[in-house]
PDB file of N, CA and C in Angstrom:
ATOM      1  N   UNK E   1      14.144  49.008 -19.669  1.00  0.00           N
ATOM      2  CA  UNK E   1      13.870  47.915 -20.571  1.00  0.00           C
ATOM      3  C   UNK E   1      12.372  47.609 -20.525  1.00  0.00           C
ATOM      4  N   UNK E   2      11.888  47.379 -22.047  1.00  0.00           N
ATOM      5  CA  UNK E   2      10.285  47.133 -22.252  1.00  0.00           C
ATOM      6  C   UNK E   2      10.309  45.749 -21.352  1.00  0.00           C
ATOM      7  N   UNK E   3       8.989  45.424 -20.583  1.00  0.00           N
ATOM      8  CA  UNK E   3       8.021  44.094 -20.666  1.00  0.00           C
ATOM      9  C   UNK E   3       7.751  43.514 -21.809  1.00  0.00           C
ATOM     10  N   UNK E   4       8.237  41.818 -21.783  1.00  0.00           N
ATOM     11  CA  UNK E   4       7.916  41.014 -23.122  1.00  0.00           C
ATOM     12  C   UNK E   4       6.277  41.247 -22.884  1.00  0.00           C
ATOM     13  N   UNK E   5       5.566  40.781 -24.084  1.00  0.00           N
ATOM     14  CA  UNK E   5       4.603  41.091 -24.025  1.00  0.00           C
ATOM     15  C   UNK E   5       4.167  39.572 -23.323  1.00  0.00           C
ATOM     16  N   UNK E   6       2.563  39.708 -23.077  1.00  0.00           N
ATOM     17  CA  UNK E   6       1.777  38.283 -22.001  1.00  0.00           C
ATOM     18  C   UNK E   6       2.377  37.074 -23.629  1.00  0.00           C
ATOM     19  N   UNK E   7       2.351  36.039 -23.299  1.00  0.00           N
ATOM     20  CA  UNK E   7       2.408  34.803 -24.370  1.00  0.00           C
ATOM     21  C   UNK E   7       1.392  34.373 -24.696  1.00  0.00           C
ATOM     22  N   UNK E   8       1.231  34.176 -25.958  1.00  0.00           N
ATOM     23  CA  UNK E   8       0.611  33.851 -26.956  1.00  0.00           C
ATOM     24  C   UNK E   8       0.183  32.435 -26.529  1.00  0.00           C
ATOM     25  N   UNK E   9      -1.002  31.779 -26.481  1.00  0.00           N
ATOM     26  CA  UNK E   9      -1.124  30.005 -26.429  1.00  0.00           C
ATOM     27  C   UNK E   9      -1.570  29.593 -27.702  1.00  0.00           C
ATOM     28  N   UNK E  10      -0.489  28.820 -28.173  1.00  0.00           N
ATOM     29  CA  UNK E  10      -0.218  27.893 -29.133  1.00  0.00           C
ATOM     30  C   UNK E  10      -0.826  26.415 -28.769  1.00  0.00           C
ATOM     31  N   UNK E  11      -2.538  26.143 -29.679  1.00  0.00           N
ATOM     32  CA  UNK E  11      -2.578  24.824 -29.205  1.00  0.00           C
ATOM     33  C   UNK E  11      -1.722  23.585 -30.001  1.00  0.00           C
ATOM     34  N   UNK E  12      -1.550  22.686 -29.288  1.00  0.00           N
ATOM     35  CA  UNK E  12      -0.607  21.510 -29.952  1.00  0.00           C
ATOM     36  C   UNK E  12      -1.790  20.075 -29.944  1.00  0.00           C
ATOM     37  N   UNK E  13      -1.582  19.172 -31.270  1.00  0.00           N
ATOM     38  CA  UNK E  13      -2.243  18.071 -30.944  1.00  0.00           C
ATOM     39  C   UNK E  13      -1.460  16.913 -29.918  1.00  0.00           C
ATOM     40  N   UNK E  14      -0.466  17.148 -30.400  1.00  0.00           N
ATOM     41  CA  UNK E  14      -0.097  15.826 -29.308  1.00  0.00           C
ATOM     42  C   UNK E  14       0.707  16.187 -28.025  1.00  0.00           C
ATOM     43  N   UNK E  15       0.900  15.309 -26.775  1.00  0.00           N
ATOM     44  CA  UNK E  15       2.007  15.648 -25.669  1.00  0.00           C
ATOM     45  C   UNK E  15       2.652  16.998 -25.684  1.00  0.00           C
ATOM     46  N   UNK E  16       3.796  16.510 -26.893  1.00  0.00           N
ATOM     47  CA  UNK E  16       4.462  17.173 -27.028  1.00  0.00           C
ATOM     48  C   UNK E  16       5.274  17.488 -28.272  1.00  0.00           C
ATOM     49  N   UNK E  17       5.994  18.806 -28.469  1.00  0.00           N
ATOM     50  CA  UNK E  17       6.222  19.654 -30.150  1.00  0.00           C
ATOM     51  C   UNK E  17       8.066  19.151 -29.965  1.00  0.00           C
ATOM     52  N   UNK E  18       8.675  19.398 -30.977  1.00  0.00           N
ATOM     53  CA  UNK E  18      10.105  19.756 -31.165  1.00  0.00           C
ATOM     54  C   UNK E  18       9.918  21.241 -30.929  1.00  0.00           C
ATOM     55  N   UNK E  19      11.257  22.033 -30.573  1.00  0.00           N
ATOM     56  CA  UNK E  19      11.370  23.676 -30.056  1.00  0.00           C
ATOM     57  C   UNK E  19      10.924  23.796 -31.492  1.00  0.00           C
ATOM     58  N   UNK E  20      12.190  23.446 -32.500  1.00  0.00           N
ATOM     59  CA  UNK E  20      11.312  24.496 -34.057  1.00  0.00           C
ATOM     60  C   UNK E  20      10.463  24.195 -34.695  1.00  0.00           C
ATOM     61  N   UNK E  21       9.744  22.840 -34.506  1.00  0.00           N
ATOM     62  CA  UNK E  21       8.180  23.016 -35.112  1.00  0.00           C
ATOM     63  C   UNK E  21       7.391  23.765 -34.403  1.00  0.00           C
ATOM     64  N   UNK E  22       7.809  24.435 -33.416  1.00  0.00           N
ATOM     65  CA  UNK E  22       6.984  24.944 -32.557  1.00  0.00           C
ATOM     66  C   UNK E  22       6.901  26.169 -32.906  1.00  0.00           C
ATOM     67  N   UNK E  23       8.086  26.698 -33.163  1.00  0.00           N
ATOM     68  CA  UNK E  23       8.202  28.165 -33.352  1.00  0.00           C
ATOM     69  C   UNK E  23       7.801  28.631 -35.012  1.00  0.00           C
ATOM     70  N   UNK E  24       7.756  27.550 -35.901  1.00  0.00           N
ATOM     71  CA  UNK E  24       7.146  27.808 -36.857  1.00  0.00           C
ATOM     72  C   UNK E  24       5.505  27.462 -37.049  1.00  0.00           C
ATOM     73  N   UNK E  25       5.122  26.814 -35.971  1.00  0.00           N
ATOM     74  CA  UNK E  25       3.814  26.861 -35.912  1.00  0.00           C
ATOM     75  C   UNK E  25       3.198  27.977 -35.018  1.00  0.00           C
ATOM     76  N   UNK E  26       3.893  28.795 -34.263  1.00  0.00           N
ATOM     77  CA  UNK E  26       3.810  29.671 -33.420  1.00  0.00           C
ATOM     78  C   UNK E  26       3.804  30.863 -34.257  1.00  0.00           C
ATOM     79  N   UNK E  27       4.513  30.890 -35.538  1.00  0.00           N
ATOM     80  CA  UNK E  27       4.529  32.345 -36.039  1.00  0.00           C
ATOM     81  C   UNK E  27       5.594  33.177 -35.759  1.00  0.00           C
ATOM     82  N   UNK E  28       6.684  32.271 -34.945  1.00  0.00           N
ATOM     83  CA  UNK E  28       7.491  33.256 -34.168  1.00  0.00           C
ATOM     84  C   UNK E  28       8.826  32.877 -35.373  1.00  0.00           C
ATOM     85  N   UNK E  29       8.958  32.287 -36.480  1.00  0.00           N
ATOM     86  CA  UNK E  29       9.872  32.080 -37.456  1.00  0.00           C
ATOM     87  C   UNK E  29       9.169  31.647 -38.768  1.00  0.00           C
ATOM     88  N   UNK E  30       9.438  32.049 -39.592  1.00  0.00           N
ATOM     89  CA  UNK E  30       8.592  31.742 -40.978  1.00  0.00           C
ATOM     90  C   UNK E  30       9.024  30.581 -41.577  1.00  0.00           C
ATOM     91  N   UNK E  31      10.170  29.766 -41.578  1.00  0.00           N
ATOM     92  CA  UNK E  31      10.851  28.784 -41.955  1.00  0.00           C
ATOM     93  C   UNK E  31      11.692  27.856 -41.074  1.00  0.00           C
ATOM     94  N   UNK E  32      11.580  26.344 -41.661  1.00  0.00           N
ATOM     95  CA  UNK E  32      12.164  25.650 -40.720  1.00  0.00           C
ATOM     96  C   UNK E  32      14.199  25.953 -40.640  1.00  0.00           C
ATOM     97  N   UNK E  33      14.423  27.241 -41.639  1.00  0.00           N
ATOM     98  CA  UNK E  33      15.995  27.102 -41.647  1.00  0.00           C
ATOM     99  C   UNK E  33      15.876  28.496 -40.502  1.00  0.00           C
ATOM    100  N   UNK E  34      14.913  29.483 -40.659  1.00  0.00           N
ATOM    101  CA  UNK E  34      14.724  30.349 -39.680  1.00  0.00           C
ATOM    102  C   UNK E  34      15.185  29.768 -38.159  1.00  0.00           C
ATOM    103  N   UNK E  35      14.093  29.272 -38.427  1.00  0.00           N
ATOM    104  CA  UNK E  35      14.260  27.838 -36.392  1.00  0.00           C
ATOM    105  C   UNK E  35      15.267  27.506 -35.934  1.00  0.00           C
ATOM    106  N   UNK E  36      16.266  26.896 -37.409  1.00  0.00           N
ATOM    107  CA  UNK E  36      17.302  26.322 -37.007  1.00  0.00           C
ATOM    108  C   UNK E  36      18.533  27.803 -36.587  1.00  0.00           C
ATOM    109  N   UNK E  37      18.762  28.887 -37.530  1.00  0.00           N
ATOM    110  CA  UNK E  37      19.198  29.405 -37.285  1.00  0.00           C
ATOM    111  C   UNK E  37      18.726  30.262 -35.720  1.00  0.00           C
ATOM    112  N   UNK E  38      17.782  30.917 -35.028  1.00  0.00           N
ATOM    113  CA  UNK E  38      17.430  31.666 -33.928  1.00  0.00           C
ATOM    114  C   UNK E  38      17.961  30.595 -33.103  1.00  0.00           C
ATOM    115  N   UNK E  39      17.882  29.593 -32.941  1.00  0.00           N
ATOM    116  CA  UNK E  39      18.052  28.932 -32.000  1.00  0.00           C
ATOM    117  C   UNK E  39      19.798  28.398 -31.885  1.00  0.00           C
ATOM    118  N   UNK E  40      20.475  27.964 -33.046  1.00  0.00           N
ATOM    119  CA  UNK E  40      21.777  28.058 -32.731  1.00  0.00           C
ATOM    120  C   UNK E  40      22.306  29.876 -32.806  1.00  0.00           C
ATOM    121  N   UNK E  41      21.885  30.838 -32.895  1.00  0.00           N
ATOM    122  CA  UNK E  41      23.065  31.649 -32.503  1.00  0.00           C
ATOM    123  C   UNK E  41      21.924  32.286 -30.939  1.00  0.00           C
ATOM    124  N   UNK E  42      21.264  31.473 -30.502  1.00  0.00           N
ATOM    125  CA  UNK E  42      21.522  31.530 -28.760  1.00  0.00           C
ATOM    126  C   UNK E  42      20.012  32.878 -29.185  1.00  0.00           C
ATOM    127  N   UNK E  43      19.091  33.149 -29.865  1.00  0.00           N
ATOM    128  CA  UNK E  43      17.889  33.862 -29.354  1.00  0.00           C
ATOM    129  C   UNK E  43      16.993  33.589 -29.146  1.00  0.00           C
ATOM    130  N   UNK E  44      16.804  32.689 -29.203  1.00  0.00           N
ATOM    131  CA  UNK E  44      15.370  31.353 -28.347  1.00  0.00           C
ATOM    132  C   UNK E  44      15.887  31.245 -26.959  1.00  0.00           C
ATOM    133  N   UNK E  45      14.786  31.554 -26.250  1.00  0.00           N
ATOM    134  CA  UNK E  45      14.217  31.248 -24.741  1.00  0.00           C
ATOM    135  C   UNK E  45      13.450  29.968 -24.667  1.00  0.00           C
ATOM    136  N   UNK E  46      13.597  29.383 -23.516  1.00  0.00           N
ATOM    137  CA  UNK E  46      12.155  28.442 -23.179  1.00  0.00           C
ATOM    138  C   UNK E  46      12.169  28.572 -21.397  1.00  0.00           C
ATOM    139  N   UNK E  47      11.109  28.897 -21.218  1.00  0.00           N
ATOM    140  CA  UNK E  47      10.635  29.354 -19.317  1.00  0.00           C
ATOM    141  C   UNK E  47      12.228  30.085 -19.302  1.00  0.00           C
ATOM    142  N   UNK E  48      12.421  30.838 -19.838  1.00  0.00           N
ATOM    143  CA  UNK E  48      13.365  31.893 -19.099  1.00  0.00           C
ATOM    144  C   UNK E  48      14.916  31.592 -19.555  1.00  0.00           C
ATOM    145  N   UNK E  49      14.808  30.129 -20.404  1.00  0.00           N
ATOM    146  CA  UNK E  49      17.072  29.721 -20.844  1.00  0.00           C
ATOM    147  C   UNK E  49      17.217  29.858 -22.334  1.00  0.00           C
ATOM    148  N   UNK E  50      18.063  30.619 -22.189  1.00  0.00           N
ATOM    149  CA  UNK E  50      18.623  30.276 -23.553  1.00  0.00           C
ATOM    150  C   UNK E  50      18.435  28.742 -23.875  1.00  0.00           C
ATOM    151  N   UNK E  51      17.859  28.488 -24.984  1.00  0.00           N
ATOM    152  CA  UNK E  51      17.964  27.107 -25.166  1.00  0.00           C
ATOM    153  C   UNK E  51      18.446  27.098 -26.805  1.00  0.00           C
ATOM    154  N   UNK E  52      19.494  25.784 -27.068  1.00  0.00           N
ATOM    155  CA  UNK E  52      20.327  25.716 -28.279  1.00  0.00           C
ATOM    156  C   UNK E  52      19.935  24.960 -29.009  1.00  0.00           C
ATOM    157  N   UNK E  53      19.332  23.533 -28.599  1.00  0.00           N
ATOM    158  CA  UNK E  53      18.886  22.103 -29.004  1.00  0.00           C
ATOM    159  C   UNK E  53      17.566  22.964 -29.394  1.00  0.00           C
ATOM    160  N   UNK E  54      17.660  22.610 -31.319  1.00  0.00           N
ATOM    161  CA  UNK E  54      16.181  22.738 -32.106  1.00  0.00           C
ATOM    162  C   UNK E  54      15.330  21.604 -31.587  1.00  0.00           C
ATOM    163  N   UNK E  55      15.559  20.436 -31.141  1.00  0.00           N
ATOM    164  CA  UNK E  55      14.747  19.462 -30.929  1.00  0.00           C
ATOM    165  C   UNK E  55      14.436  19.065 -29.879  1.00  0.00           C
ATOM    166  N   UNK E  56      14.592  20.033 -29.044  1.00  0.00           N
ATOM    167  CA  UNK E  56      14.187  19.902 -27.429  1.00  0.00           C
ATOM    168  C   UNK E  56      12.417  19.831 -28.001  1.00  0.00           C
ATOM    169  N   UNK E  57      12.197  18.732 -26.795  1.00  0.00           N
ATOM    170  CA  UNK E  57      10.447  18.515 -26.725  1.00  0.00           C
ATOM    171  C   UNK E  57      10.191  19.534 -25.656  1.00  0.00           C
ATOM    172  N   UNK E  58       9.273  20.195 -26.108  1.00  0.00           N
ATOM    173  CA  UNK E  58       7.872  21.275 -25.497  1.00  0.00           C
ATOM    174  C   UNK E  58       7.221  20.088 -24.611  1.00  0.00           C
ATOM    175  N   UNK E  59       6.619  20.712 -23.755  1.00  0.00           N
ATOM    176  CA  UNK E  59       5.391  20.441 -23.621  1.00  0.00           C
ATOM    177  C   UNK E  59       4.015  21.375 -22.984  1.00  0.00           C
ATOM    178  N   UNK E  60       3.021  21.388 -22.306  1.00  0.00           N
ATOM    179  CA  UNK E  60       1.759  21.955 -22.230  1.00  0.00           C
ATOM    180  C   UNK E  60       2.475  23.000 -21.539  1.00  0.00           C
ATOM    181  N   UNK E  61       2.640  24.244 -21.468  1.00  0.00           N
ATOM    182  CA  UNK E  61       2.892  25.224 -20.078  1.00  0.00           C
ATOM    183  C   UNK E  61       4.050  25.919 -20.583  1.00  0.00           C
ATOM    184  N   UNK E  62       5.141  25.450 -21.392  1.00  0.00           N
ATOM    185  CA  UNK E  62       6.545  25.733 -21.807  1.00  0.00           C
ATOM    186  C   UNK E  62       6.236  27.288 -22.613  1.00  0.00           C
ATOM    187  N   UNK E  63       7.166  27.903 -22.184  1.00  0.00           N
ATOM    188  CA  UNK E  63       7.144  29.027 -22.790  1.00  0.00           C
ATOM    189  C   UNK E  63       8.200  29.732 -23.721  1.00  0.00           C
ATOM    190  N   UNK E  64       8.255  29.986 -24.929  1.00  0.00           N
ATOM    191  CA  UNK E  64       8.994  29.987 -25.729  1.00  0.00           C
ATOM    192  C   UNK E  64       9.156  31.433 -26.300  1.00  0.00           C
ATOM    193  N   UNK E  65      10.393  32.029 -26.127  1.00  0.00           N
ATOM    194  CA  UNK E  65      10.049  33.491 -26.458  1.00  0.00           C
ATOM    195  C   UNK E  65      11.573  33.387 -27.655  1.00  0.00           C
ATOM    196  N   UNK E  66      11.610  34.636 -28.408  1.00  0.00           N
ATOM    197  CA  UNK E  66      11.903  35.064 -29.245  1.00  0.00           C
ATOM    198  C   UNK E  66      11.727  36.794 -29.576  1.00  0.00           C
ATOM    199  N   UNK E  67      12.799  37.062 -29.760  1.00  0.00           N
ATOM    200  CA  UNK E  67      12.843  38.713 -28.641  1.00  0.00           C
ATOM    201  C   UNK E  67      11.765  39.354 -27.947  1.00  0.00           C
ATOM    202  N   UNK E  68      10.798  39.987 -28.192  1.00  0.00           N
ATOM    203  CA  UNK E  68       9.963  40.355 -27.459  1.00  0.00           C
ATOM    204  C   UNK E  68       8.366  39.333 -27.867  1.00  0.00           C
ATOM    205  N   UNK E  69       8.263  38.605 -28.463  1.00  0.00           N
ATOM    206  CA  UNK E  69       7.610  37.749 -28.306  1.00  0.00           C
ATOM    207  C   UNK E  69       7.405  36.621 -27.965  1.00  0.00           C
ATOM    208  N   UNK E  70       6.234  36.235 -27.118  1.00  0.00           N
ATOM    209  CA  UNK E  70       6.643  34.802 -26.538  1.00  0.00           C
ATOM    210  C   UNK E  70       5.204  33.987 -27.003  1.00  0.00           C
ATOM    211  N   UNK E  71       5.561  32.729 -26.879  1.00  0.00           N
ATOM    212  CA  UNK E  71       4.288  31.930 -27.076  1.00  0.00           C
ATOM    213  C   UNK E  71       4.060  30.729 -25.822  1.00  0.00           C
ATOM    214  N   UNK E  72       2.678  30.197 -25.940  1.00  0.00           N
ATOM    215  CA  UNK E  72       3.149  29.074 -24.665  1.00  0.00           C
ATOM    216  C   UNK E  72       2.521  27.790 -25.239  1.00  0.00           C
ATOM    217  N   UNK E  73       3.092  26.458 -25.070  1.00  0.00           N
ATOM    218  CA  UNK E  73       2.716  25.617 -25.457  1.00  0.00           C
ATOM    219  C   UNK E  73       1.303  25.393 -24.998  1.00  0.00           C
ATOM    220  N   UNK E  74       0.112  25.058 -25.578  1.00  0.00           N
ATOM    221  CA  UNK E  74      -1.220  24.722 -25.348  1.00  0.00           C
ATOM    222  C   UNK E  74      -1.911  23.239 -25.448  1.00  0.00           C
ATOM    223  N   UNK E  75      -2.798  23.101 -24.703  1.00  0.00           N
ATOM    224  CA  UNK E  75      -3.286  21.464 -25.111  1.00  0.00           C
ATOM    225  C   UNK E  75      -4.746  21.682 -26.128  1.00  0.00           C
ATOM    226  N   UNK E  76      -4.845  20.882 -26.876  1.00  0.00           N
ATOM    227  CA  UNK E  76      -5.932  20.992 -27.549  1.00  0.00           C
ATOM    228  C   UNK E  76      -5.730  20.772 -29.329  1.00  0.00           C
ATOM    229  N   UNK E  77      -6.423  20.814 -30.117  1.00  0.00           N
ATOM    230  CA  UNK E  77      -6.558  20.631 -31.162  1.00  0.00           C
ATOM    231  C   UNK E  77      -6.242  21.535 -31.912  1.00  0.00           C
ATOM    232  N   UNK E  78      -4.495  21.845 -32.735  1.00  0.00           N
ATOM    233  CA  UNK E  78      -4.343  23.242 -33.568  1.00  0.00           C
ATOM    234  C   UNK E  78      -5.285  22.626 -34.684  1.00  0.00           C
ATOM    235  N   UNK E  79      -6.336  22.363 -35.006  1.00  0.00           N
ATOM    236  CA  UNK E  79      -7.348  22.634 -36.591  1.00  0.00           C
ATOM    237  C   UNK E  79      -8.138  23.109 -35.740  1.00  0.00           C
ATOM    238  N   UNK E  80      -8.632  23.201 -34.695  1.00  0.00           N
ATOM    239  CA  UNK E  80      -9.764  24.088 -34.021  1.00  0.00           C
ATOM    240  C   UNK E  80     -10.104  25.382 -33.684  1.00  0.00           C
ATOM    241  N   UNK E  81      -9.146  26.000 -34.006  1.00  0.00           N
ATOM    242  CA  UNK E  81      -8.213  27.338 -33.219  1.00  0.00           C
ATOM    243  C   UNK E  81      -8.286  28.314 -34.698  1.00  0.00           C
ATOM    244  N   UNK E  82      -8.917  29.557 -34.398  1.00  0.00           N
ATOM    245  CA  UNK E  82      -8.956  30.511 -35.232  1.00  0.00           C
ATOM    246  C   UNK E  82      -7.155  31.123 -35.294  1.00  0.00           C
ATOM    247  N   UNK E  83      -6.126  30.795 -36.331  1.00  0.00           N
ATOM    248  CA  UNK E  83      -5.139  31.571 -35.762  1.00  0.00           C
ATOM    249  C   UNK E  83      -4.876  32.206 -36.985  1.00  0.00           C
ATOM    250  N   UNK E  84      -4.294  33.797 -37.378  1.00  0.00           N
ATOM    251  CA  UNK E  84      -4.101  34.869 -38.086  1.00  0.00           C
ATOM    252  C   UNK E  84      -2.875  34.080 -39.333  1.00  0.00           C
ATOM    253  N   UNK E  85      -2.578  32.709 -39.416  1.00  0.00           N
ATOM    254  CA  UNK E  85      -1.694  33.013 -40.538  1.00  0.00           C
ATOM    255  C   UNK E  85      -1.686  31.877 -40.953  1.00  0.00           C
TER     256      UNK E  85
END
């Protein structure tokens, strides 16, 4: 079995994200019905669990994967941040 790849840091403005605004600000789902779906049929991770609840709060360090990609929650300003999409 491949190594997920290192995670991606996703900066966030505040504390803390909901799981699927996260993952659509992450790039790791293109739509908020995307989010909802990965996450109820059980393919969202966070630090290593299956996690089911779209509205679990993130916070700085949390790591959020989605099959072989992962992202990690970041502190800082997302308008500051050069990101590809």
């Amino acid at each position: 079995m491949a190594a997920k790849r290192a995670p991606q840091d996703v900066p966030i403005r505040d504390d803390s994200i909901r799981l699927g605004q996260f993952l659509k600000l992450a790039g790791l789902v293109d739509t908020g019905a995307d989010a909802k779906d990965a996450v109820a049929f059980g393919a969202v991770s966070v630090n290593g669990e299956t996690e089911t609840r779209r509205g679990r709060q993130l916070v700085v360090g949390d790591v959020v994967a989605l099959g072989e990609e992962q992202a990690r929650v970041a502190s800082g300003d997302a308008d500051d941040v050069d990101v590809p999409w």
